[in-house]
Amino acid sequence: MRFVVRRGIFYLITAWAAVTINFVLPRLMPGDPVAALLAKSQGQIDSSAEDAIRLLFGLDQDASIWQQYVDYWGLLLHGNLGVSFMNFPTPVTEVIAQSLPWTVGLVGIATVISFTLGTLVGMGIGWRRGTWADGLLPATTFFSAVPYFWLGLIAIALFSVTLGWFPASGSYDRSMIPALTPEFAGSVIRYGTLPAFTIVLSSVSGWILGMRNMMVTVSSEDYVTVAQAKGLPERSVVVGYAARNAILPQMSSFTLALGFIVGGTLIMEMVFSYQGIGFLLYQAVGNHDYPLMQGCFLVITLAVLVANMAADVIYAVLDPRTRQEG
Amino acid sequence: MTATVSDRRPPAVPERTPVLEIENLSVDYGYDDDPAHVLRGVSLTLHRGEVLGLAGESGCGKSTLAYAATRLLPPPGLVTGGRVMFTDRDGSRSDVLALSDAELRAARWQDVAIVFQGAMNSLNPVFRVGRQIADGIRAHRSVGRREALDRAAELLEMVGISPDRLRDYPHQLSGGMRQRVMIAMALALEPQVLLMDEPTTALDVVMQRQIVEQIAELRERLGFAVVFITHDVSLLIEMADRIAIMYAGEIVEDAPAREIYQRPRHPYSSALLHSFPPLRGARRELSGIPGAPPNMAHLPTGCPFVPRCPHAADACRAGRPTLGPTAFAEAGRSVACTLHDGAREVPQELAQR
Ligand SMILES: Nc1ncnc2c1ncn2[C@@H]1O[C@H](COP(=O)(O)OP(=O)(O)OP(=O)(O)O)[C@@H](O)[C@H]1O
Ligand SMILES: [Mg+2]
């Protein structure tokens, strides 16, 4: 219990630090982005929005920095991240809410597939090391060594341009209206297959290698030899004794990978023009949309934090040693 | 399930029927053209109900012998020759090294159980202790989970651990407790042979003593035979019926414990015994063994002990001595040394009667 409380406090402090940095950074930027923006938008921004923008940016010169900080927290706690310049006057939260599910859905599923596949394959070749199965390693490593955008472009050239199996870009058929219908779901899957496939292809070797190496290490542990000496069925030696221990570090990498889903797929979304949060951030940077950038960063940071928390919990569930008070 | 502990008779005088015969076992480490010949034609017989001590300096191949005899040798270890004959209670014999995978799996733990060197890491850190004892039972007997756990509780009690420790994880136990758990686990199926590879080395002296006494007492009660591996010869003299001394991958002397203690016949046995304080009686001068064990990857021809032996002669360098009768043709003793082949006079310290 003390462990949980301690970790909880740790995460609260980290979250606070992340939010505070998000508050401080724009205030350190030279120039007045809001003035530049107002000039650009030529009177389309009304004065109340201007105030909100100034507040978010620390350009509200009348208030003390402390007052600004308190106000900023107030806005945040009401879920107000300001208004996006680029999609004016849509609130940032709404813009993010539109793209986040796409990224989380596509990359999340791809990451889970990649992890599961890689771990199973790694378990197999780690247990039977020194057999033909080791030949799989260089092949998968090749795909992760190729730069991702190149892999993506080749996949597009091959599967959508030449073979015409999958669409080259987008996340669903634009002639459809998003709805919970089988047709729409089918379209989402058709558009998502190629990006998901390339993500799996480029990331699976990491999982294979990680699991294989841990299996090799764990296989020479005494308790695995004891399991053999006990005459346990091979399946239970491999799964219950070897893999069950080998998967521990793998699990924490996995939860961290889930945290990076939100922030780490910029290139995929660019290559496939996929309307996820990476693409959104890319556009925000291109359009000097500071509130949107700030919002994206906040979401990304919090996602990593939540993933870390999940990693802690999973580790505690899987490894009795970490549950010990200490 | 099986017979309970109490209705098994203690072996009165152990009848000298062999239960495990290791014949000419050879093991190499390394798959390349120049492997290290770590075991070279080792033969050793364990009789029913007997405690056989196996002693020798670190690195002489004691663990390798235990692993090879149970087919648990990790790569790059490779058994290159020999047989390991197991004789069952009904007298049927089988070569452990020739069993099929399924037969081997069925025989393991049931016939021969092992307690490994460094039992600190012998328990799976993520499973409860009870489960680890129970899964061994359930792999061989068709009993339910409950029954297996009951049996595990019984076993823990037998080695002096409270049964509520069943729900503990290994890290919650002390080193001595873990060692006892391993012993309880090894006895779960009432095996006929128990191999113990330095079961007490990592423990303090008091704990060592307790565990050794416990093993002796359990053996009295359950009647299994023990191969007890250690480099602590004084411990063996106390608890073993017979002692085999190993040097650089070969057995150099094999004799009843009392006799080897009082009348060693091999220069190495003599040196090894003199490097430990006697258990009882007058203190005698301790002397280490000068020199170091040879590198097994590059053994000279002839007796590997030559560089350290005070009695080395040309005959020792010519060929490798094999295990044979002593110069005094004592029953139940054998030694591998040219001093005993009749050509030379046996030095006085190795000729006590
Ligand atoms: N994987 C390996 N590759 C090469 N040589 C090895 C390997 N494992 C062990 N050896 C060699 O085999 C020899 C015997 O090792 P073993 O572990 O059987 O010794 P031991 O008698 O049990 O020693 P200790 O008393 O220290 O436990 C040693 O000389 C060691 O160097
Ligand atoms: Mg050893």
XYZ file of C-alpha atoms and ligand atoms in Angstrom:
711
model
C 0.000 0.000 0.000
C 2.796 2.381 0.911
C 4.335 1.547 -2.430
C 1.187 2.616 -4.254
C 0.962 5.880 -2.337
C 4.619 6.666 -2.973
C 4.306 6.007 -6.681
C 1.091 8.018 -6.772
C 2.818 11.038 -5.266
C 5.679 10.621 -7.697
C 3.310 10.734 -10.655
C 1.422 13.739 -9.312
C 4.670 15.647 -9.033
C 5.727 14.619 -12.520
C 2.372 15.638 -13.963
C 2.607 18.977 -12.213
C 6.107 19.522 -13.608
C 4.958 18.664 -17.123
C 2.073 21.108 -16.983
C 4.272 23.815 -15.533
C 6.876 23.422 -18.248
C 4.082 23.649 -20.775
C 3.123 26.941 -19.134
C 6.633 28.356 -18.988
C 7.909 27.498 -22.462
C 5.736 29.804 -24.581
C 6.529 32.613 -22.168
C 10.197 32.202 -22.940
C 9.648 32.501 -26.679
C 10.901 35.724 -28.236
C 8.469 38.090 -29.949
C 4.740 38.226 -29.625
C 3.141 35.311 -31.426
C -0.325 36.623 -30.692
C 0.364 39.987 -32.296
C 1.746 38.176 -35.329
C -1.284 35.994 -35.410
C -3.715 38.856 -35.054
C -2.009 40.631 -37.895
C -2.296 37.516 -40.006
C -5.941 36.850 -39.272
C -6.911 40.433 -40.092
C -9.621 41.057 -37.564
C -11.260 37.679 -37.665
C -10.322 37.050 -34.065
C -12.556 38.851 -31.647
C -11.265 40.483 -28.513
C -12.467 37.862 -26.034
C -10.563 35.154 -27.862
C -7.583 37.450 -27.958
C -7.660 37.687 -24.182
C -7.801 33.926 -23.790
C -4.917 33.522 -26.189
C -2.875 36.106 -24.348
C -3.564 34.361 -21.087
C -2.499 30.972 -22.419
C 0.627 32.499 -23.819
C 1.656 34.550 -20.905
C 1.189 37.715 -22.881
C -1.356 39.089 -20.504
C 1.033 41.764 -19.321
C -1.328 43.251 -16.756
C -1.348 40.181 -14.518
C 1.581 39.001 -12.425
C 3.238 35.773 -13.550
C 1.807 34.009 -10.489
C -1.696 35.206 -11.341
C -1.191 33.972 -14.879
C -0.097 30.605 -13.579
C -3.156 30.260 -11.391
C -5.427 31.290 -14.236
C -3.724 28.821 -16.546
C -4.419 25.995 -14.121
C -7.984 27.181 -13.813
C -8.433 26.945 -17.570
C -6.776 23.545 -17.731
C -8.908 22.082 -14.985
C -11.979 23.166 -16.898
C -10.618 21.342 -19.908
C -9.923 24.569 -21.699
C -6.778 24.482 -23.785
C -7.645 27.588 -25.745
C -8.698 28.016 -29.318
C -6.862 26.653 -32.317
C -5.636 29.377 -34.698
C -5.544 27.114 -37.643
C -9.109 25.858 -37.232
C -10.400 29.052 -35.718
C -12.589 29.189 -33.678
C -12.674 25.495 -32.764
C -11.335 24.815 -29.263
C -8.057 22.917 -29.123
C -9.627 20.127 -27.083
C -12.110 19.482 -29.839
C -9.449 19.439 -32.543
C -7.370 16.998 -30.547
C -10.383 14.848 -29.720
C -10.992 14.425 -33.432
C -7.557 13.062 -34.250
C -6.507 11.269 -31.085
C -8.788 8.210 -31.507
C -7.405 7.591 -34.986
C -3.841 7.448 -33.769
C -4.624 5.477 -30.660
C -6.762 3.015 -32.594
C -4.440 2.400 -35.507
C -1.059 2.564 -33.825
C -2.377 0.956 -30.667
C -3.623 -2.094 -32.513
C -0.462 -2.247 -34.609
C 1.693 -2.060 -31.488
C -0.264 -4.791 -29.752
C 0.011 -7.032 -32.817
C 3.710 -6.319 -33.148
C 4.353 -6.994 -29.474
C 2.366 -10.227 -29.398
C 3.863 -11.554 -32.613
C 7.400 -10.511 -31.717
C 7.215 -11.937 -28.226
C 5.894 -15.294 -29.402
C 8.472 -15.589 -32.170
C 11.243 -14.431 -29.834
C 10.168 -16.994 -27.270
C 10.367 -19.751 -29.874
C 13.768 -18.893 -31.294
C 15.183 -18.024 -27.885
C 14.269 -21.452 -26.579
C 15.560 -23.285 -29.615
C 18.579 -21.137 -30.152
C 21.177 -22.276 -32.612
C 18.638 -23.820 -34.979
C 17.344 -22.697 -38.364
C 14.969 -20.315 -36.585
C 17.855 -17.986 -35.804
C 17.908 -17.239 -39.526
C 14.726 -15.220 -39.027
C 16.595 -12.600 -37.040
C 18.575 -10.889 -39.829
C 15.433 -10.723 -41.979
C 13.386 -8.938 -39.345
C 16.287 -6.735 -38.349
C 16.545 -5.622 -41.954
C 13.027 -4.204 -41.853
C 13.702 -2.243 -38.714
C 16.991 -0.916 -40.079
C 15.315 0.508 -43.184
C 14.157 4.075 -42.440
C 10.445 4.016 -41.794
C 9.413 6.566 -44.435
C 11.235 4.533 -47.049
C 9.476 1.368 -45.949
C 6.178 3.238 -46.071
C 6.820 4.576 -49.546
C 7.798 1.145 -50.838
C 4.686 -0.366 -49.293
C 2.574 2.283 -51.010
C 4.329 1.765 -54.329
C 3.899 -1.975 -54.114
C 0.514 -2.555 -52.512
C -1.479 0.459 -53.579
C 0.072 1.821 -56.760
C 1.137 -1.430 -58.415
C -1.238 -3.998 -56.956
C -4.033 -1.627 -56.004
C -4.973 -3.643 -52.918
C -5.050 -0.802 -50.448
C -5.536 2.958 -50.666
C -2.360 5.025 -50.518
C -3.458 7.710 -48.113
C -6.179 8.885 -45.772
C -7.979 7.109 -43.001
C -11.349 6.335 -44.587
C -13.269 6.815 -47.776
C -14.063 10.531 -47.831
C -17.317 9.957 -49.667
C -18.679 8.194 -46.592
C -20.154 9.812 -43.550
C -18.471 8.565 -40.382
C -20.958 6.311 -38.613
C -21.054 3.025 -36.781
C -21.906 0.963 -39.818
C -20.185 -2.163 -41.128
C -19.439 -0.326 -44.391
C -17.664 2.491 -42.631
C -15.754 0.109 -40.356
C -14.687 -1.832 -43.435
C -13.385 1.302 -45.015
C -11.452 2.241 -41.880
C -9.861 -1.195 -41.821
C -9.013 -1.053 -45.521
C -7.339 2.319 -45.099
C -5.613 1.301 -41.895
C -4.139 -1.988 -43.063
C -1.135 -0.634 -44.917
C -0.004 1.820 -42.208
C -0.525 -0.838 -39.532
C 1.351 -3.414 -41.583
C 4.352 -1.146 -42.042
C 4.416 -0.268 -38.344
C 4.385 -3.934 -37.399
C 7.053 -4.719 -39.974
C 9.380 -2.034 -38.729
C 8.903 -2.630 -35.018
C 8.502 -6.383 -34.693
C 12.218 -7.132 -34.754
C 12.757 -5.156 -31.581
C 10.267 -7.354 -29.754
C 11.682 -10.531 -31.257
C 15.214 -9.607 -30.326
C 14.313 -8.466 -26.820
C 12.367 -11.618 -26.046
C 14.896 -13.896 -27.682
C 17.772 -12.480 -25.677
C 15.857 -12.660 -22.430
C 14.858 -16.253 -23.201
C 18.488 -17.153 -23.781
C 19.466 -15.537 -20.486
C 16.624 -17.062 -18.522
C 17.070 -20.514 -20.059
C 20.370 -20.906 -18.271
C 18.883 -19.949 -14.916
C 18.927 -22.684 -12.317
C 15.187 -22.703 -11.886
C 14.703 -23.615 -15.537
C 17.133 -26.497 -15.131
C 15.227 -27.545 -12.021
C 11.987 -27.464 -13.998
C 13.624 -29.772 -16.550
C 14.954 -32.021 -13.810
C 11.457 -32.304 -12.377
C 10.323 -33.805 -15.639
C 7.701 -31.138 -16.254
C 6.125 -31.155 -19.716
C 8.178 -29.048 -22.110
C 5.323 -26.615 -22.566
C 5.205 -25.754 -18.920
C 8.993 -25.426 -18.705
C 9.030 -23.009 -21.628
C 5.943 -21.023 -20.756
C 5.729 -21.205 -16.973
C 9.395 -21.066 -16.098
C 11.381 -19.543 -18.967
C 8.983 -17.226 -20.798
C 7.136 -16.177 -17.667
C 10.355 -14.639 -16.368
C 11.736 -13.522 -19.724
C 8.642 -11.444 -20.407
C 9.092 -9.136 -17.415
C 11.413 -6.546 -19.024
C 9.489 -7.007 -22.270
C 6.278 -5.959 -20.531
C 7.700 -2.695 -19.302
C 9.045 -1.828 -22.750
C 5.593 -2.585 -24.059
C 3.766 -0.213 -21.762
C 6.306 2.485 -22.538
C 5.773 1.843 -26.237
C 2.064 2.368 -25.681
C 2.899 5.737 -24.166
C 4.886 6.770 -27.198
C 2.067 5.827 -29.561
C 0.541 9.234 -29.105
C 3.678 11.165 -29.881
C 5.851 8.890 -31.907
C 4.012 8.248 -35.147
C 4.516 11.513 -36.923
C 6.318 9.966 -39.887
C 3.723 7.265 -40.434
C 0.925 9.818 -40.399
C 2.820 12.029 -42.798
C 3.637 9.234 -45.233
C 0.058 7.996 -45.266
C -1.588 11.402 -44.694
C -3.329 9.752 -41.794
C -5.381 12.187 -39.751
C -3.913 11.317 -36.365
C -2.377 13.466 -33.698
C 1.112 13.319 -35.198
C -0.176 14.794 -38.422
C -2.075 17.370 -36.426
C 1.029 18.424 -34.552
C 2.896 18.652 -37.829
C 0.248 20.965 -39.225
C 0.180 23.011 -36.045
C 3.912 23.598 -36.305
C 3.608 24.567 -39.952
C 0.857 27.078 -39.207
C 2.347 28.543 -36.029
C -0.715 27.316 -34.188
C 0.746 27.648 -30.695
C -2.317 26.717 -28.626
C -2.701 23.533 -30.633
C 0.978 22.689 -30.240
C 0.758 23.294 -26.541
C -2.322 21.081 -26.322
C -0.684 18.292 -28.312
C 2.404 18.388 -26.124
C 0.317 18.221 -23.011
C -1.612 15.202 -24.281
C 1.593 13.466 -25.355
C 3.282 14.078 -22.020
C 0.315 12.860 -20.054
C 0.052 9.757 -22.252
C 3.652 8.853 -21.511
C 2.988 9.419 -17.842
C -0.084 7.209 -17.837
C 1.863 4.513 -19.684
C 4.559 4.663 -17.046
C 1.940 4.248 -14.400
C 0.508 1.253 -16.236
C 4.010 -0.217 -16.516
C 4.395 0.052 -12.770
C 1.099 -1.661 -12.128
C 1.712 -4.449 -14.630
C 5.166 -5.088 -13.253
C 3.809 -5.307 -9.745
C 1.178 -7.771 -10.893
C 3.664 -9.935 -12.777
C 6.622 -9.841 -10.423
C 5.994 -10.602 -6.758
C 9.401 -9.191 -5.834
C 8.375 -5.649 -6.708
C 5.312 -5.894 -4.521
C 7.491 -6.046 -1.464
C 7.448 -3.073 0.827
C 10.743 -1.350 0.803
C -1.520 -41.209 -3.457
C 1.605 -43.071 -2.486
C 2.701 -44.695 0.701
C 3.066 -42.268 3.545
C 6.358 -41.682 5.202
C 5.779 -43.844 8.238
C 5.115 -47.227 6.625
C 8.474 -47.374 4.880
C 11.027 -49.399 6.689
C 14.456 -47.955 7.246
C 17.152 -49.874 5.410
C 18.734 -52.039 8.045
C 22.083 -52.848 6.521
C 22.092 -51.483 3.007
C 22.232 -54.516 0.745
C 24.893 -53.831 -1.814
C 22.762 -53.714 -4.893
C 23.654 -50.987 -7.354
C 21.029 -48.396 -8.155
C 23.019 -46.023 -10.341
C 26.065 -47.109 -12.290
C 28.010 -44.507 -14.189
C 30.247 -46.290 -16.673
C 33.054 -44.608 -18.585
C 31.241 -41.330 -18.825
C 33.050 -38.718 -20.926
C 32.070 -35.113 -21.410
C 33.506 -32.407 -23.653
C 32.865 -28.697 -23.485
C 32.911 -26.944 -26.851
C 31.790 -28.056 -30.287
C 34.906 -26.938 -32.126
C 37.889 -29.084 -33.126
C 39.580 -28.569 -29.789
C 37.049 -29.183 -27.035
C 38.001 -29.407 -23.366
C 37.720 -33.012 -22.203
C 36.220 -32.238 -18.849
C 35.211 -35.778 -17.885
C 37.324 -38.657 -19.099
C 35.966 -42.149 -18.589
C 34.440 -41.621 -15.181
C 32.985 -44.729 -13.544
C 31.130 -44.644 -10.297
C 28.633 -46.985 -8.678
C 26.010 -45.916 -6.210
C 24.397 -48.645 -4.155
C 20.898 -48.673 -2.801
C 20.512 -46.599 0.344
C 24.146 -45.544 0.364
C 25.621 -42.053 0.796
C 28.374 -41.599 -1.727
C 30.525 -38.532 -1.281
C 32.142 -36.930 -4.288
C 34.948 -34.548 -3.434
C 37.544 -32.587 -5.337
C 38.849 -29.122 -5.891
C 36.761 -26.463 -7.576
C 36.578 -27.014 -11.318
C 37.403 -30.715 -11.303
C 34.070 -31.602 -12.902
C 31.809 -32.607 -10.026
C 28.823 -30.607 -11.210
C 29.491 -31.650 -14.772
C 29.220 -35.268 -13.644
C 25.889 -34.630 -11.937
C 24.496 -32.787 -14.947
C 25.753 -35.348 -17.444
C 24.373 -38.285 -15.474
C 20.915 -36.712 -15.530
C 21.119 -35.399 -19.087
C 20.831 -31.830 -17.931
C 24.190 -30.743 -19.282
C 23.826 -27.235 -20.719
C 25.468 -26.384 -24.038
C 28.296 -26.429 -25.012
C 28.595 -29.536 -22.860
C 28.363 -32.806 -24.763
C 28.390 -36.392 -23.493
C 30.841 -38.154 -25.788
C 30.695 -41.625 -24.345
C 29.631 -43.928 -21.577
C 26.468 -45.226 -19.989
C 24.436 -44.350 -16.939
C 22.558 -47.454 -15.837
C 19.659 -47.033 -13.468
C 18.298 -50.120 -11.689
C 14.687 -49.845 -10.610
C 13.197 -51.365 -7.454
C 11.929 -54.318 -9.499
C 15.437 -54.954 -10.854
C 14.860 -53.674 -14.385
C 17.797 -51.723 -15.777
C 17.838 -48.846 -18.229
C 20.461 -46.532 -19.675
C 19.497 -42.969 -18.767
C 21.530 -41.635 -21.681
C 19.578 -43.771 -24.156
C 16.018 -43.010 -22.999
C 13.642 -41.285 -25.387
C 12.544 -37.768 -24.438
C 9.205 -38.987 -23.123
C 10.743 -41.831 -21.115
C 13.342 -39.445 -19.731
C 10.688 -36.971 -18.668
C 8.734 -39.695 -16.921
C 11.840 -41.016 -15.161
C 13.112 -37.672 -13.955
C 12.383 -36.684 -10.352
C 10.667 -40.044 -9.956
C 13.891 -42.101 -10.073
C 16.616 -39.514 -9.646
C 16.068 -36.086 -8.100
C 18.655 -33.329 -7.840
C 19.382 -30.464 -5.504
C 21.572 -28.035 -7.374
C 24.574 -26.075 -6.361
C 23.444 -22.615 -5.328
C 19.835 -23.326 -4.504
C 19.402 -19.578 -4.144
C 18.390 -19.462 -7.792
C 16.764 -22.855 -8.017
C 13.289 -21.554 -7.318
C 11.225 -19.711 -9.886
C 10.905 -16.184 -8.471
C 7.401 -15.599 -9.807
C 5.648 -18.724 -8.531
C 4.665 -19.523 -4.978
C 6.726 -22.197 -3.293
C 3.748 -24.519 -2.923
C 2.969 -24.394 -6.586
C 6.543 -25.291 -7.469
C 6.501 -28.364 -5.272
C 3.051 -29.326 -6.487
C 3.759 -29.038 -10.199
C 6.540 -31.616 -9.908
C 4.135 -33.992 -8.205
C 1.376 -33.421 -10.711
C 3.696 -33.995 -13.655
C 4.112 -37.593 -12.517
C 1.045 -38.545 -10.514
C -2.557 -38.043 -11.457
C -3.604 -36.086 -8.404
C -5.584 -32.892 -8.075
C -4.198 -29.509 -7.178
C -5.504 -29.728 -3.631
C -3.973 -33.115 -2.999
C -0.632 -32.058 -4.436
C -0.592 -28.989 -2.210
C -1.447 -31.119 0.815
C 1.463 -33.324 -0.027
C 3.664 -30.215 -0.428
C 2.631 -29.064 3.038
C 3.532 -32.476 4.411
C 6.945 -32.277 2.735
C 7.657 -28.823 4.105
C 6.839 -30.034 7.566
C 9.209 -32.923 7.047
C 12.119 -30.522 6.444
C 11.096 -28.337 9.358
C 9.325 -25.498 7.603
C 5.890 -24.353 8.642
C 3.288 -25.337 6.019
C 1.901 -21.812 5.823
C 5.086 -20.960 3.920
C 3.466 -22.698 0.942
C 1.971 -19.400 -0.074
C 5.269 -17.551 0.121
C 7.307 -16.497 -2.852
C 10.956 -17.577 -2.889
C 12.250 -14.090 -2.087
C 10.334 -14.195 1.172
C 12.374 -17.163 2.404
C 15.836 -17.152 3.900
C 18.691 -18.951 2.166
C 18.485 -21.912 4.501
C 14.741 -22.170 4.024
C 15.094 -22.103 0.272
C 17.605 -24.902 0.499
C 15.185 -26.923 2.612
C 12.387 -26.232 0.182
C 14.600 -27.613 -2.580
C 15.248 -30.720 -0.515
C 11.545 -31.125 0.217
C 10.843 -30.690 -3.472
C 13.437 -33.294 -4.417
C 11.878 -35.808 -2.026
C 8.335 -35.192 -3.264
C 8.143 -38.377 -5.323
C 10.281 -40.490 -2.996
C 13.081 -40.890 -5.506
C 15.542 -43.743 -5.225
C 18.533 -41.523 -5.874
C 19.145 -38.000 -4.673
C 22.001 -36.034 -6.224
C 23.069 -33.119 -4.082
C 25.538 -30.694 -5.591
C 27.083 -28.684 -2.775
C 23.703 -28.252 -1.118
C 25.102 -26.309 1.806
C 27.969 -24.293 0.381
C 26.218 -20.935 0.398
C 25.058 -21.303 3.995
C 26.636 -20.487 7.316
C 28.162 -23.261 9.364
C 25.262 -23.689 11.770
C 22.748 -23.915 8.954
C 25.059 -26.288 7.080
C 25.163 -28.625 10.008
C 21.402 -28.571 10.483
C 20.751 -29.370 6.875
C 23.311 -32.131 6.714
C 21.828 -33.731 9.792
C 18.394 -33.436 8.302
C 19.476 -35.129 5.111
C 21.034 -37.961 7.097
C 17.882 -38.408 9.143
C 15.584 -38.321 6.118
C 17.714 -40.905 4.403
C 17.449 -43.190 7.418
C 13.702 -42.865 7.230
C 13.082 -42.944 3.502
C 15.961 -45.089 2.339
C 17.046 -43.232 -0.755
C 20.641 -43.266 -1.942
C 22.580 -40.012 -2.016
C 25.415 -38.668 -4.084
C 26.725 -35.807 -2.004
C 29.009 -33.445 -3.895
C 31.228 -31.033 -2.029
C 34.789 -29.896 -1.695
C 34.497 -30.038 2.072
C 36.008 -33.447 2.736
C 35.596 -33.256 6.488
C 31.848 -33.046 6.037
C 31.908 -36.164 3.884
C 33.957 -38.199 6.287
C 31.224 -37.693 8.794
C 28.195 -38.408 6.688
C 29.236 -40.525 3.712
C 29.484 -44.298 3.525
C 31.861 -44.131 0.633
C 33.935 -41.331 -0.864
C 35.126 -40.848 -4.408
C 37.894 -38.317 -4.951
C 37.962 -36.529 -8.256
C 40.843 -34.741 -9.861
C 40.782 -32.924 -13.211
C 37.855 -34.870 -14.592
C 38.809 -38.319 -13.353
C 38.042 -40.376 -10.281
C 41.407 -40.979 -8.640
C 40.277 -42.881 -5.580
C 37.113 -44.628 -4.449
C 36.907 -46.147 -0.990
C 34.832 -46.456 2.185
C 34.816 -43.160 4.065
C 36.620 -44.319 7.205
C 39.339 -45.991 5.226
C 40.067 -43.140 2.910
C 40.299 -40.851 5.902
C 42.676 -43.028 7.832
C 44.534 -44.656 4.973
C 44.494 -42.579 1.784
C 46.157 -44.375 -1.131
C 46.390 -41.628 -3.725
C 48.772 -38.681 -3.235
C 45.968 -36.279 -4.150
C 43.502 -37.797 -1.654
C 46.141 -37.536 0.994
C 46.859 -33.897 0.144
C 43.160 -33.049 -0.004
C 42.510 -34.612 3.404
C 45.406 -32.730 4.879
C 44.029 -29.445 3.681
C 41.022 -29.704 6.002
C 41.020 -29.694 9.782
C 40.097 -33.093 11.239
C 36.674 -33.276 12.760
C 37.597 -34.998 15.950
C 40.736 -36.032 17.729
C 44.122 -34.450 17.690
C 44.715 -31.444 15.518
C 47.131 -32.186 12.800
C 49.160 -29.934 10.627
C 47.197 -28.359 7.786
C 48.861 -28.071 4.439
C 47.371 -26.656 1.289
C 47.988 -28.435 -1.984
C 50.833 -26.662 -3.743
C 50.231 -25.650 -7.336
C 46.933 -25.276 -9.140
C 44.626 -27.706 -10.959
C 45.499 -28.090 -14.634
C 43.676 -26.377 -17.447
C 41.365 -29.058 -18.778
C 41.526 -27.662 -22.283
C 45.220 -28.571 -22.497
C 45.943 -31.616 -20.406
C 49.370 -33.185 -20.609
C 49.612 -36.867 -21.463
C 49.952 -39.016 -18.415
C 48.623 -38.410 -14.949
C 47.202 -34.868 -14.614
C 48.425 -34.635 -11.025
C 52.109 -34.955 -12.000
C 53.054 -31.264 -11.674
C 51.820 -31.176 -8.083
C 52.706 -34.690 -7.003
C 55.615 -35.285 -4.598
C 55.998 -38.849 -5.892
C 55.914 -38.194 -9.623
C 58.132 -40.444 -11.705
C 58.705 -41.088 -15.398
C 56.041 -43.790 -15.378
C 53.461 -41.155 -14.400
C 54.188 -39.056 -17.473
C 54.073 -41.962 -19.869
C 50.437 -42.939 -19.666
C 47.265 -42.120 -17.852
C 46.733 -44.362 -14.815
C 43.377 -46.099 -14.646
C 41.250 -46.981 -11.645
C 42.361 -50.354 -10.268
C 43.039 -52.255 -7.054
C 45.414 -50.805 -4.477
C 48.859 -52.228 -3.890
C 47.431 -54.008 -0.873
C 44.501 -55.446 -2.801
C 42.007 -54.135 -0.273
C 38.409 -55.119 -0.930
C 36.033 -52.342 -1.955
C 38.805 -49.866 -2.738
C 40.271 -48.658 -5.970
C 42.819 -46.058 -6.914
C 44.251 -44.589 -10.111
C 47.965 -44.160 -9.485
C 51.127 -45.768 -10.832
C 52.385 -46.185 -7.269
C 49.965 -49.053 -6.920
C 50.825 -51.052 -10.029
C 53.568 -52.971 -8.268
C 56.617 -51.532 -10.004
C 57.446 -49.093 -7.240
C 57.382 -49.128 -3.501
C 54.410 -47.229 -2.060
C 55.620 -44.286 0.062
C 55.000 -44.705 3.755
C 52.305 -42.010 4.110
C 50.214 -43.797 1.454
C 50.853 -47.246 2.829
C 49.343 -47.133 6.293
C 47.585 -50.344 7.212
N 30.422 -23.911 -20.512
C 31.669 -24.328 -20.315
N 32.585 -24.213 -21.302
C 33.844 -24.641 -21.125
N 34.290 -25.196 -20.001
C 33.425 -25.341 -18.992
C 32.073 -24.923 -19.094
N 31.453 -25.185 -17.928
C 32.380 -25.742 -17.138
N 33.559 -25.846 -17.773
C 34.781 -26.421 -17.233
O 34.476 -27.677 -16.743
C 35.216 -27.933 -15.581
C 34.347 -28.551 -14.533
O 33.341 -27.646 -14.119
P 32.331 -28.028 -12.959
O 31.346 -26.952 -12.833
O 31.811 -29.395 -13.217
O 33.298 -28.044 -11.698
P 32.953 -28.372 -10.180
O 33.821 -29.502 -9.801
O 31.498 -28.530 -9.999
O 33.491 -27.069 -9.453
P 32.882 -26.320 -8.167
O 33.371 -27.080 -6.986
O 33.504 -24.981 -8.250
O 31.418 -26.310 -8.300
C 35.859 -26.644 -15.153
O 37.250 -26.740 -15.358
C 35.282 -25.616 -16.063
O 36.292 -24.728 -16.444
Mg 30.053 -27.467 -9.030
